[in-house]
């Protein structure tokens, strides 16, 4: 495999981090609307974003790919913290 192919293969981790992180954070709206049953799926998306962002930061050669991975990692962290708190808050509000 050539060097360019390797770079493209590794750069996919940055894209995965960005997409899954954005989906996880956007999914918090679904929880806010009362669909608390989806929070485990959103948490998995956030964990994937954190893991793939870390892979992109450590393995990508291009700085732009590392930045994209860092944004995905940050979105995963934000979503990973927000999802359980929001799910618990919405569930407490529904049962109260």
Short mmCIF file of N, CA, C and O in Angstrom, two decimals:
data_model
loop_
_atom_site.label_atom_id
_atom_site.label_comp_id
_atom_site.label_asym_id
_atom_site.label_seq_id
_atom_site.Cartn_x
_atom_site.Cartn_y
_atom_site.Cartn_z
N UNK A 1 0.84 -1.17 0.00
CA UNK A 1 0.00 0.00 0.00
C UNK A 1 0.89 1.24 0.00
O UNK A 1 1.88 1.30 0.70
N UNK A 2 0.51 2.21 -0.82
CA UNK A 2 1.32 3.41 -0.91
C UNK A 2 1.11 4.31 0.30
O UNK A 2 0.19 4.15 1.08
N UNK A 3 1.95 5.30 0.40
CA UNK A 3 1.87 6.24 1.51
C UNK A 3 0.57 7.05 1.44
O UNK A 3 -0.06 7.29 2.45
N UNK A 4 0.16 7.44 0.24
CA UNK A 4 -1.08 8.20 0.10
C UNK A 4 -2.28 7.36 0.53
O UNK A 4 -3.19 7.87 1.18
N UNK A 5 -2.27 6.09 0.19
CA UNK A 5 -3.36 5.21 0.61
C UNK A 5 -3.39 5.04 2.12
O UNK A 5 -4.45 5.01 2.73
N UNK A 6 -2.23 4.94 2.72
CA UNK A 6 -2.16 4.84 4.18
C UNK A 6 -2.71 6.10 4.84
O UNK A 6 -3.43 6.03 5.82
N UNK A 7 -2.34 7.26 4.30
CA UNK A 7 -2.82 8.53 4.87
C UNK A 7 -4.34 8.62 4.77
O UNK A 7 -5.00 9.06 5.71
N UNK A 8 -4.89 8.20 3.64
CA UNK A 8 -6.34 8.24 3.48
C UNK A 8 -7.03 7.28 4.43
O UNK A 8 -8.07 7.59 5.01
N UNK A 9 -6.44 6.12 4.62
CA UNK A 9 -7.02 5.13 5.52
C UNK A 9 -7.03 5.64 6.95
O UNK A 9 -8.02 5.50 7.66
N UNK A 10 -5.95 6.25 7.37
CA UNK A 10 -5.87 6.78 8.73
C UNK A 10 -6.75 8.01 8.89
O UNK A 10 -7.36 8.22 9.93
N UNK A 11 -6.86 8.82 7.84
CA UNK A 11 -7.69 10.04 7.91
C UNK A 11 -9.16 9.71 8.08
O UNK A 11 -9.93 10.55 8.54
N UNK A 12 -9.57 8.50 7.75
CA UNK A 12 -10.96 8.11 7.95
C UNK A 12 -11.35 8.16 9.43
O UNK A 12 -12.50 8.40 9.76
N UNK A 13 -10.38 7.90 10.30
CA UNK A 13 -10.68 7.96 11.74
C UNK A 13 -11.14 9.35 12.14
O UNK A 13 -12.01 9.50 12.99
N UNK A 14 -10.55 10.36 11.54
CA UNK A 14 -10.96 11.74 11.84
C UNK A 14 -12.40 11.97 11.40
O UNK A 14 -13.19 12.58 12.14
N UNK A 15 -12.76 11.46 10.24
CA UNK A 15 -14.13 11.61 9.75
C UNK A 15 -15.11 10.86 10.64
O UNK A 15 -16.19 11.36 10.95
N UNK A 16 -14.74 9.66 11.03
CA UNK A 16 -15.60 8.87 11.92
C UNK A 16 -15.80 9.61 13.24
O UNK A 16 -16.92 9.67 13.76
N UNK A 17 -14.74 10.18 13.77
CA UNK A 17 -14.84 10.92 15.03
C UNK A 17 -15.78 12.10 14.90
O UNK A 17 -16.64 12.33 15.76
N UNK A 18 -15.64 12.85 13.83
CA UNK A 18 -16.47 14.04 13.64
C UNK A 18 -17.95 13.67 13.46
O UNK A 18 -18.82 14.26 14.09
N UNK A 19 -18.21 12.68 12.63
CA UNK A 19 -19.61 12.30 12.36
C UNK A 19 -20.27 11.70 13.59
O UNK A 19 -21.38 12.09 13.96
N UNK A 20 -19.61 10.78 14.26
CA UNK A 20 -20.23 10.15 15.43
C UNK A 20 -20.37 11.14 16.58
O UNK A 20 -21.36 11.11 17.31
N UNK A 21 -19.41 12.03 16.74
CA UNK A 21 -19.52 13.05 17.77
C UNK A 21 -20.67 13.99 17.51
O UNK A 21 -21.44 14.33 18.42
N UNK A 22 -20.83 14.40 16.26
CA UNK A 22 -21.94 15.29 15.91
C UNK A 22 -23.28 14.59 16.08
O UNK A 22 -24.24 15.19 16.58
N UNK A 23 -23.36 13.32 15.70
CA UNK A 23 -24.61 12.58 15.89
C UNK A 23 -24.93 12.41 17.36
O UNK A 23 -26.10 12.51 17.77
N UNK A 24 -23.92 12.15 18.18
CA UNK A 24 -24.15 12.00 19.61
C UNK A 24 -24.64 13.27 20.26
O UNK A 24 -25.56 13.25 21.07
N UNK A 25 -24.04 14.39 19.90
CA UNK A 25 -24.47 15.67 20.47
C UNK A 25 -25.84 16.05 19.94
O UNK A 25 -26.71 16.51 20.69
N UNK A 26 -26.08 15.86 18.65
CA UNK A 26 -27.39 16.17 18.08
C UNK A 26 -28.47 15.26 18.66
O UNK A 26 -29.62 15.67 18.78
N UNK A 27 -28.10 14.07 19.04
CA UNK A 27 -29.06 13.14 19.62
C UNK A 27 -29.57 13.56 20.98
O UNK A 27 -30.61 13.08 21.44
N UNK A 28 -28.86 14.47 21.63
CA UNK A 28 -29.35 14.95 22.92
C UNK A 28 -30.67 15.69 22.77
O UNK A 28 -31.46 15.74 23.71
N UNK A 29 -30.94 16.21 21.59
CA UNK A 29 -32.23 16.85 21.32
C UNK A 29 -33.34 15.81 21.42
O UNK A 29 -34.42 16.09 21.96
N UNK A 30 -33.07 14.60 20.95
CA UNK A 30 -34.05 13.53 21.02
C UNK A 30 -34.37 13.20 22.48
O UNK A 30 -35.53 13.00 22.83
N UNK A 31 -33.35 13.21 23.31
CA UNK A 31 -33.58 12.96 24.73
C UNK A 31 -34.37 14.11 25.33
O UNK A 31 -35.28 13.90 26.14
N UNK A 32 -34.05 15.32 24.93
CA UNK A 32 -34.78 16.48 25.42
C UNK A 32 -36.25 16.44 25.06
O UNK A 32 -37.08 17.01 25.77
N UNK A 33 -36.57 15.77 23.97
CA UNK A 33 -37.98 15.64 23.57
C UNK A 33 -38.69 14.51 24.30
O UNK A 33 -39.87 14.30 24.08
N UNK A 34 -37.97 13.78 25.13
CA UNK A 34 -38.59 12.75 25.95
C UNK A 34 -38.28 11.32 25.57
O UNK A 34 -38.76 10.40 26.22
N UNK A 35 -37.51 11.09 24.55
CA UNK A 35 -37.17 9.73 24.13
C UNK A 35 -35.94 9.27 24.89
O UNK A 35 -34.83 9.19 24.34
N UNK A 36 -36.12 8.96 26.16
CA UNK A 36 -34.97 8.61 27.00
C UNK A 36 -34.44 7.21 26.76
O UNK A 36 -33.36 6.89 27.23
N UNK A 37 -35.17 6.39 26.03
CA UNK A 37 -34.72 5.01 25.79
C UNK A 37 -33.51 4.95 24.86
O UNK A 37 -32.83 3.92 24.82
N UNK A 38 -33.22 6.03 24.13
CA UNK A 38 -32.11 5.99 23.17
C UNK A 38 -30.78 6.42 23.77
O UNK A 38 -29.76 6.40 23.08
N UNK A 39 -30.75 6.76 25.04
CA UNK A 39 -29.50 7.29 25.59
C UNK A 39 -28.34 6.30 25.56
O UNK A 39 -27.20 6.71 25.36
N UNK A 40 -28.57 4.97 25.72
CA UNK A 40 -27.40 4.08 25.60
C UNK A 40 -26.77 4.10 24.20
O UNK A 40 -25.55 4.07 24.06
N UNK A 41 -27.61 4.19 23.18
CA UNK A 41 -27.09 4.28 21.81
C UNK A 41 -26.28 5.55 21.61
O UNK A 41 -25.20 5.54 21.01
N UNK A 42 -26.78 6.65 22.14
CA UNK A 42 -26.06 7.92 22.02
C UNK A 42 -24.74 7.88 22.79
O UNK A 42 -23.75 8.44 22.34
N UNK A 43 -24.74 7.21 23.91
CA UNK A 43 -23.51 7.09 24.69
C UNK A 43 -22.47 6.27 23.92
O UNK A 43 -21.28 6.61 23.93
N UNK A 44 -22.92 5.23 23.24
CA UNK A 44 -22.01 4.43 22.41
C UNK A 44 -21.44 5.29 21.27
O UNK A 44 -20.24 5.22 20.98
N UNK A 45 -22.29 6.10 20.65
CA UNK A 45 -21.80 7.00 19.60
C UNK A 45 -20.72 7.95 20.14
O UNK A 45 -19.71 8.19 19.49
N UNK A 46 -20.95 8.46 21.34
CA UNK A 46 -19.97 9.37 21.94
C UNK A 46 -18.67 8.64 22.26
O UNK A 46 -17.58 9.20 22.08
N UNK A 47 -18.76 7.41 22.74
CA UNK A 47 -17.54 6.65 23.02
C UNK A 47 -16.77 6.35 21.75
O UNK A 47 -15.53 6.41 21.73
N UNK A 48 -17.47 6.05 20.67
CA UNK A 48 -16.81 5.82 19.37
C UNK A 48 -16.12 7.10 18.91
O UNK A 48 -15.01 7.07 18.39
N UNK A 49 -16.79 8.24 19.12
CA UNK A 49 -16.19 9.52 18.73
C UNK A 49 -14.92 9.79 19.51
O UNK A 49 -13.92 10.25 18.94
N UNK A 50 -14.93 9.51 20.80
CA UNK A 50 -13.73 9.74 21.61
C UNK A 50 -12.60 8.81 21.18
O UNK A 50 -11.46 9.25 20.99
N UNK A 51 -12.92 7.54 20.98
CA UNK A 51 -11.88 6.58 20.59
C UNK A 51 -11.31 6.89 19.21
O UNK A 51 -10.08 6.92 19.03
N UNK A 52 -12.17 7.14 18.24
CA UNK A 52 -11.67 7.40 16.90
C UNK A 52 -10.97 8.76 16.81
O UNK A 52 -10.02 8.93 16.05
N UNK A 53 -11.41 9.72 17.61
CA UNK A 53 -10.71 11.00 17.66
C UNK A 53 -9.31 10.86 18.22
O UNK A 53 -8.36 11.47 17.72
N UNK A 54 -9.18 10.03 19.24
CA UNK A 54 -7.86 9.78 19.81
C UNK A 54 -6.95 9.07 18.81
O UNK A 54 -5.77 9.40 18.69
N UNK A 55 -7.52 8.13 18.06
CA UNK A 55 -6.74 7.44 17.03
C UNK A 55 -6.29 8.43 15.96
O UNK A 55 -5.14 8.42 15.52
N UNK A 56 -7.22 9.31 15.54
CA UNK A 56 -6.88 10.29 14.50
C UNK A 56 -5.79 11.24 14.98
O UNK A 56 -4.88 11.58 14.22
N UNK A 57 -5.87 11.67 16.23
CA UNK A 57 -4.87 12.61 16.75
C UNK A 57 -3.49 11.96 16.80
O UNK A 57 -2.49 12.58 16.47
N UNK A 58 -3.44 10.70 17.17
CA UNK A 58 -2.14 10.05 17.32
C UNK A 58 -1.56 9.54 16.01
O UNK A 58 -0.35 9.49 15.86
N UNK A 59 -2.41 9.17 15.05
CA UNK A 59 -1.89 8.52 13.85
C UNK A 59 -1.85 9.39 12.60
O UNK A 59 -1.13 9.07 11.67
N UNK A 60 -2.66 10.44 12.53
CA UNK A 60 -2.72 11.24 11.31
C UNK A 60 -1.46 12.09 11.17
O UNK A 60 -0.99 12.68 12.14
N UNK A 61 -0.98 12.18 9.94
CA UNK A 61 0.20 12.98 9.66
C UNK A 61 -0.16 14.44 9.42
O UNK A 61 0.57 15.33 9.82
N UNK A 62 -1.27 14.67 8.75
CA UNK A 62 -1.65 16.04 8.43
C UNK A 62 -2.30 16.70 9.63
O UNK A 62 -3.12 16.12 10.33
N UNK A 63 -1.93 17.95 9.85
CA UNK A 63 -2.47 18.70 10.99
C UNK A 63 -3.97 18.90 10.86
O UNK A 63 -4.69 18.89 11.86
N UNK A 64 -4.46 19.06 9.65
CA UNK A 64 -5.90 19.27 9.47
C UNK A 64 -6.69 18.04 9.90
O UNK A 64 -7.76 18.15 10.51
N UNK A 65 -6.17 16.84 9.61
CA UNK A 65 -6.83 15.62 10.04
C UNK A 65 -6.80 15.49 11.57
O UNK A 65 -7.77 15.03 12.18
N UNK A 66 -5.69 15.90 12.17
CA UNK A 66 -5.61 15.86 13.64
C UNK A 66 -6.60 16.82 14.27
O UNK A 66 -7.21 16.51 15.28
N UNK A 67 -6.77 17.99 13.65
CA UNK A 67 -7.75 18.96 14.18
C UNK A 67 -9.17 18.43 14.05
O UNK A 67 -9.98 18.58 14.97
N UNK A 68 -9.48 17.81 12.93
CA UNK A 68 -10.81 17.23 12.76
C UNK A 68 -11.03 16.14 13.80
O UNK A 68 -12.10 16.04 14.40
N UNK A 69 -10.02 15.32 14.03
CA UNK A 69 -10.12 14.29 15.07
C UNK A 69 -10.31 14.89 16.45
O UNK A 69 -11.06 14.37 17.28
N UNK A 70 -9.64 16.02 16.71
CA UNK A 70 -9.77 16.68 18.01
C UNK A 70 -11.17 17.24 18.20
O UNK A 70 -11.73 17.18 19.30
N UNK A 71 -11.76 17.78 17.14
CA UNK A 71 -13.14 18.29 17.23
C UNK A 71 -14.10 17.13 17.50
O UNK A 71 -14.99 17.23 18.34
N UNK A 72 -13.90 16.02 16.80
CA UNK A 72 -14.73 14.83 17.06
C UNK A 72 -14.58 14.32 18.47
O UNK A 72 -15.56 13.96 19.12
N UNK A 73 -13.35 14.32 18.96
CA UNK A 73 -13.11 13.88 20.34
C UNK A 73 -13.81 14.82 21.32
O UNK A 73 -14.45 14.36 22.27
N UNK A 74 -13.73 16.12 21.09
CA UNK A 74 -14.38 17.08 21.98
C UNK A 74 -15.89 16.91 21.95
O UNK A 74 -16.55 16.96 23.01
N UNK A 75 -16.46 16.71 20.76
CA UNK A 75 -17.90 16.48 20.67
C UNK A 75 -18.29 15.21 21.41
O UNK A 75 -19.33 15.16 22.08
N UNK A 76 -17.46 14.18 21.31
CA UNK A 76 -17.74 12.94 22.03
C UNK A 76 -17.71 13.12 23.54
O UNK A 76 -18.53 12.57 24.26
N UNK A 77 -16.77 13.92 24.02
CA UNK A 77 -16.69 14.17 25.46
C UNK A 77 -17.90 14.98 25.93
O UNK A 77 -18.52 14.65 26.94
N UNK A 78 -18.25 16.01 25.18
CA UNK A 78 -19.41 16.83 25.55
C UNK A 78 -20.68 15.98 25.55
O UNK A 78 -21.47 16.03 26.49
N UNK A 79 -20.87 15.22 24.49
CA UNK A 79 -22.05 14.36 24.43
C UNK A 79 -22.04 13.28 25.49
O UNK A 79 -23.07 12.98 26.09
N UNK A 80 -20.87 12.72 25.75
CA UNK A 80 -20.77 11.67 26.77
C UNK A 80 -21.09 12.16 28.16
O UNK A 80 -21.59 11.41 29.00
N UNK A 81 -20.84 13.42 28.42
CA UNK A 81 -21.19 14.00 29.72
C UNK A 81 -22.64 14.43 29.73
O UNK A 81 -23.36 14.21 30.71
N UNK A 82 -23.10 15.01 28.63
CA UNK A 82 -24.46 15.57 28.60
C UNK A 82 -25.54 14.51 28.53
O UNK A 82 -26.60 14.67 29.13
N UNK A 83 -25.31 13.43 27.81
CA UNK A 83 -26.36 12.44 27.58
C UNK A 83 -26.87 11.81 28.87
O UNK A 83 -28.08 11.83 29.12
N UNK A 84 -26.03 11.27 29.74
CA UNK A 84 -26.58 10.66 30.97
C UNK A 84 -27.25 11.69 31.89
O UNK A 84 -28.28 11.39 32.50
N UNK A 85 -26.68 12.88 31.97
CA UNK A 85 -27.27 13.91 32.84
C UNK A 85 -28.64 14.32 32.31
O UNK A 85 -29.61 14.41 33.06
N UNK A 86 -28.71 14.55 31.01
CA UNK A 86 -29.98 14.95 30.41
C UNK A 86 -31.01 13.84 30.49
O UNK A 86 -32.19 14.10 30.79
N UNK A 87 -30.59 12.60 30.27
CA UNK A 87 -31.53 11.47 30.36
C UNK A 87 -32.08 11.35 31.78
O UNK A 87 -33.28 11.12 31.96
N UNK A 88 -31.22 11.50 32.77
CA UNK A 88 -31.69 11.41 34.16
C UNK A 88 -32.62 12.57 34.50
O UNK A 88 -33.64 12.38 35.18
N UNK A 89 -32.31 13.74 34.02
CA UNK A 89 -33.14 14.91 34.28
C UNK A 89 -34.51 14.77 33.63
O UNK A 89 -35.54 15.03 34.27
N UNK A 90 -34.53 14.35 32.38
CA UNK A 90 -35.81 14.18 31.68
C UNK A 90 -36.62 13.05 32.32
O UNK A 90 -37.83 13.19 32.51
N UNK A 91 -35.96 11.96 32.68
CA UNK A 91 -36.68 10.85 33.33
C UNK A 91 -37.25 11.29 34.65
O UNK A 91 -38.40 10.96 34.98
N UNK A 92 -36.51 12.04 35.44
CA UNK A 92 -37.00 12.54 36.73
C UNK A 92 -38.18 13.49 36.51
O UNK A 92 -39.14 13.48 37.29
N UNK A 93 -38.12 14.30 35.46
CA UNK A 93 -39.21 15.22 35.17
C UNK A 93 -40.46 14.50 34.70
O UNK A 93 -41.58 14.93 34.98
N UNK A 94 -40.28 13.40 33.98
CA UNK A 94 -41.43 12.65 33.47
C UNK A 94 -42.12 11.90 34.61
O UNK A 94 -43.34 11.86 34.67
N UNK A 95 -41.33 11.32 35.51
CA UNK A 95 -41.92 10.54 36.60
C UNK A 95 -42.45 11.42 37.73
O UNK A 95 -43.22 10.96 38.55
N UNK A 96 -42.02 12.67 37.79
CA UNK A 96 -42.47 13.54 38.88
C UNK A 96 -43.86 14.08 38.63
O UNK A 96 -44.42 14.08 37.63
#
